[in-house]
């Protein structure tokens, strides 16, 4: 399947990756049985020569009773990053979700042995949930904690509502916040995105 979309901002774990500017993104996904792989790209703005982020990922999605698992790895690459910036990094992912009435509850852990900027190991832990109160509508929220071996841990959260115009086109309106102070890119914000997915 293929996807393409636009958003008012690219927010990653509570922090703007586009200097509070608009985002254009797209990706391709392949699946066979429990195996999946894909690639995704977006513009970024880090106040330097970096032009884009390109992610590559793969994993498996087995099930055990009502529990659905997602076990995989993600590579975050950056186009035209400055020499010595060490932006590129790997993460391994372990996630699980269970149905809960009309909704879903989930949790995930991401670990990187050498995080963005070469600052050492980092772990991100998240709990999330979603519910569909009516046809075509989805309400979702997540609470996460990003910790670093070098210190500077923070908590981030978001809540939003999605609407499916058709089977392939959807929109998401979301509020993001966190408890860190790293300038305007870490301020609370509301984002609006529009995404199209094609088989």
Tab-separated table of C-alpha atoms in Angstrom:
chain	number	residue	atom	x	y	z
A	1	UNK	CA	0.000	0.000	0.000
A	2	UNK	CA	1.009	3.609	-0.510
A	3	UNK	CA	0.286	6.727	1.537
A	4	UNK	CA	0.768	10.444	1.093
A	5	UNK	CA	-0.282	13.377	3.209
A	6	UNK	CA	0.141	16.911	4.484
A	7	UNK	CA	0.073	18.368	7.990
A	8	UNK	CA	0.358	21.747	9.645
A	9	UNK	CA	3.415	20.501	11.606
A	10	UNK	CA	5.523	17.356	12.008
A	11	UNK	CA	5.530	16.545	15.733
A	12	UNK	CA	7.725	13.650	16.937
A	13	UNK	CA	7.289	12.742	20.593
A	14	UNK	CA	6.104	16.218	21.473
A	15	UNK	CA	8.743	18.178	19.516
A	16	UNK	CA	8.299	19.910	16.142
A	17	UNK	CA	10.626	18.526	13.464
A	18	UNK	CA	9.743	21.221	10.919
A	19	UNK	CA	10.390	24.360	13.017
A	20	UNK	CA	6.603	24.674	13.458
A	21	UNK	CA	6.154	24.688	9.679
A	22	UNK	CA	4.019	22.482	7.413
A	23	UNK	CA	4.823	18.863	6.600
A	24	UNK	CA	4.578	16.828	3.397
A	25	UNK	CA	5.042	13.085	3.812
A	26	UNK	CA	4.619	9.794	2.009
A	27	UNK	CA	5.389	6.129	2.346
A	28	UNK	CA	5.065	2.600	1.029
A	29	UNK	CA	4.257	-0.561	3.012
A	30	UNK	CA	4.501	-4.263	2.210
A	31	UNK	CA	3.074	-7.150	4.222
A	32	UNK	CA	2.946	-10.916	3.869
A	33	UNK	CA	1.467	-12.997	6.673
A	34	UNK	CA	2.831	-11.615	9.938
A	35	UNK	CA	5.845	-9.948	8.235
A	36	UNK	CA	5.873	-6.289	7.212
A	37	UNK	CA	8.373	-3.767	5.854
A	38	UNK	CA	8.186	-0.230	4.605
A	39	UNK	CA	9.687	3.183	4.000
A	40	UNK	CA	8.461	6.661	4.898
A	41	UNK	CA	9.777	10.168	4.176
A	42	UNK	CA	9.047	13.717	5.334
A	43	UNK	CA	10.541	17.171	5.102
A	44	UNK	CA	12.284	18.447	8.266
A	45	UNK	CA	13.826	21.739	9.427
A	46	UNK	CA	16.643	21.580	11.999
A	47	UNK	CA	18.018	25.094	11.305
A	48	UNK	CA	20.779	23.570	9.137
A	49	UNK	CA	21.294	21.894	5.747
A	50	UNK	CA	19.169	18.827	6.571
A	51	UNK	CA	16.353	18.534	4.028
A	52	UNK	CA	14.402	15.382	4.814
A	53	UNK	CA	13.946	12.363	7.045
A	54	UNK	CA	13.751	8.895	5.486
A	55	UNK	CA	12.702	5.977	7.697
A	56	UNK	CA	13.108	2.286	6.876
A	57	UNK	CA	11.392	-0.325	9.024
A	58	UNK	CA	10.547	-4.021	9.211
A	59	UNK	CA	9.093	-6.436	11.694
A	60	UNK	CA	6.482	-9.037	12.526
A	61	UNK	CA	2.937	-8.777	13.899
A	62	UNK	CA	2.060	-12.054	15.635
A	63	UNK	CA	-1.011	-12.593	17.822
A	64	UNK	CA	-1.617	-14.565	21.005
A	65	UNK	CA	-5.266	-14.836	21.915
A	66	UNK	CA	-6.714	-11.299	21.982
A	67	UNK	CA	-3.260	-9.660	22.082
A	68	UNK	CA	-1.703	-8.280	18.894
A	69	UNK	CA	2.067	-7.740	18.949
A	70	UNK	CA	4.344	-5.566	16.824
A	71	UNK	CA	8.045	-6.449	17.044
A	72	UNK	CA	10.387	-4.614	14.720
A	73	UNK	CA	13.234	-2.223	13.982
A	74	UNK	CA	13.270	1.313	12.571
A	75	UNK	CA	16.137	3.207	10.912
A	76	UNK	CA	15.856	7.007	10.871
A	77	UNK	CA	18.011	8.553	8.133
A	78	UNK	CA	18.478	12.223	7.222
A	79	UNK	CA	19.213	13.774	3.842
A	80	UNK	CA	22.051	16.344	3.691
A	81	UNK	CA	22.689	16.323	7.448
A	82	UNK	CA	25.802	18.346	8.406
A	83	UNK	CA	29.096	16.487	8.654
A	84	UNK	CA	29.533	15.021	12.134
A	85	UNK	CA	25.928	15.676	13.173
A	86	UNK	CA	25.239	11.965	13.807
A	87	UNK	CA	21.505	12.459	13.330
A	88	UNK	CA	20.820	8.969	11.921
A	89	UNK	CA	19.890	6.282	14.453
A	90	UNK	CA	18.234	2.894	14.969
A	91	UNK	CA	15.433	1.851	17.296
A	92	UNK	CA	14.001	-1.538	18.141
A	93	UNK	CA	10.301	-1.689	18.945
A	94	UNK	CA	8.076	-3.958	21.034
A	95	UNK	CA	4.379	-3.096	21.135
A	96	UNK	CA	1.136	-4.818	22.064
A	97	UNK	CA	-2.555	-3.958	21.877
A	98	UNK	CA	-5.822	-5.530	23.029
A	99	UNK	CA	-9.449	-4.801	22.156
A	100	UNK	CA	-11.396	-3.018	24.894
A	101	UNK	CA	-15.100	-2.754	24.129
A	102	UNK	CA	-15.497	-0.449	21.129
A	103	UNK	CA	-11.855	0.604	21.366
A	104	UNK	CA	-8.259	-0.566	21.732
A	105	UNK	CA	-5.639	-0.230	24.485
A	106	UNK	CA	-1.926	-0.481	23.757
A	107	UNK	CA	1.611	-0.072	25.048
A	108	UNK	CA	4.994	0.169	23.349
A	109	UNK	CA	8.712	0.368	24.137
A	110	UNK	CA	11.362	1.771	21.766
A	111	UNK	CA	15.089	1.432	22.468
A	112	UNK	CA	18.012	3.028	20.649
A	113	UNK	CA	21.650	2.165	21.511
A	114	UNK	CA	22.760	5.525	20.044
A	115	UNK	CA	20.027	8.141	19.714
A	116	UNK	CA	19.674	11.220	17.475
A	117	UNK	CA	22.776	13.392	17.560
A	118	UNK	CA	24.977	10.629	18.984
A	119	UNK	CA	23.923	11.362	22.594
A	120	UNK	CA	23.958	7.739	23.772
A	121	UNK	CA	21.230	5.217	24.474
A	122	UNK	CA	17.574	6.232	24.815
A	123	UNK	CA	14.279	4.552	25.670
A	124	UNK	CA	10.746	5.674	24.871
A	125	UNK	CA	7.788	4.057	26.676
A	126	UNK	CA	4.184	4.769	25.704
A	127	UNK	CA	0.641	3.786	26.632
A	128	UNK	CA	-2.138	4.608	24.207
A	129	UNK	CA	-5.773	4.007	23.444
A	130	UNK	CA	-8.448	4.698	20.866
A	131	UNK	CA	-12.204	4.398	20.570
A	132	UNK	CA	-14.719	4.818	17.752
A	133	UNK	CA	-17.775	6.607	19.186
A	134	UNK	CA	-19.515	6.692	15.810
A	135	UNK	CA	-19.029	5.486	12.263
A	136	UNK	CA	-16.048	7.187	10.591
A	137	UNK	CA	-14.951	8.871	13.869
A	138	UNK	CA	-12.007	7.869	16.088
A	139	UNK	CA	-10.761	9.420	19.333
A	140	UNK	CA	-7.226	8.552	20.396
A	141	UNK	CA	-4.695	9.536	23.039
A	142	UNK	CA	-1.161	8.597	24.095
A	143	UNK	CA	1.110	9.232	27.081
A	144	UNK	CA	4.840	8.643	26.705
A	145	UNK	CA	8.153	9.108	28.492
A	146	UNK	CA	11.428	9.685	26.639
A	147	UNK	CA	14.504	8.877	28.727
A	148	UNK	CA	18.166	9.328	27.823
A	149	UNK	CA	21.284	7.733	29.255
A	150	UNK	CA	22.800	11.223	29.336
A	151	UNK	CA	19.802	12.727	31.211
A	152	UNK	CA	17.127	15.211	30.157
A	153	UNK	CA	14.160	12.854	30.381
A	154	UNK	CA	10.700	14.216	29.612
A	155	UNK	CA	7.044	13.199	29.361
A	156	UNK	CA	4.843	13.891	26.354
A	157	UNK	CA	1.165	13.359	25.613
A	158	UNK	CA	-1.367	13.902	22.862
A	159	UNK	CA	-5.096	13.556	22.279
A	160	UNK	CA	-6.986	13.889	19.038
A	161	UNK	CA	-9.920	13.011	16.846
A	162	UNK	CA	-9.847	11.404	13.417
A	163	UNK	CA	-12.432	11.290	10.660
A	164	UNK	CA	-12.502	8.981	7.630
A	165	UNK	CA	-13.988	10.788	4.647
A	166	UNK	CA	-13.687	7.610	2.546
A	167	UNK	CA	-11.951	4.243	2.814
A	168	UNK	CA	-8.746	5.919	1.589
A	169	UNK	CA	-8.841	9.543	2.816
A	170	UNK	CA	-8.783	10.589	6.475
A	171	UNK	CA	-8.053	13.623	8.648
A	172	UNK	CA	-6.673	13.977	12.171
A	173	UNK	CA	-6.913	16.962	14.540
A	174	UNK	CA	-4.559	16.550	17.530
A	175	UNK	CA	-3.274	18.422	20.579
A	176	UNK	CA	0.369	17.789	21.612
A	177	UNK	CA	2.126	18.795	24.823
A	178	UNK	CA	5.114	17.892	27.023
A	179	UNK	CA	6.916	18.933	30.187
A	180	UNK	CA	10.182	20.179	28.674
A	181	UNK	CA	11.352	23.649	27.782
A	182	UNK	CA	13.487	23.651	24.633
A	183	UNK	CA	12.157	26.748	22.925
A	184	UNK	CA	9.191	27.210	20.637
A	185	UNK	CA	9.546	23.800	18.953
A	186	UNK	CA	8.587	22.192	22.287
A	187	UNK	CA	5.556	24.378	22.945
A	188	UNK	CA	2.108	22.818	23.105
A	189	UNK	CA	0.361	22.861	19.752
A	190	UNK	CA	-2.601	21.664	17.717
A	191	UNK	CA	-1.925	19.932	14.408
A	192	UNK	CA	-4.203	19.061	11.511
A	193	UNK	CA	-3.266	16.372	8.992
A	194	UNK	CA	-4.838	14.940	5.856
A	195	UNK	CA	-3.756	11.509	4.586
A	196	UNK	CA	-4.582	9.318	1.588
A	197	UNK	CA	-3.820	5.580	1.564
A	198	UNK	CA	-3.992	3.509	-1.605
A	199	UNK	CA	-3.854	-0.290	-1.882
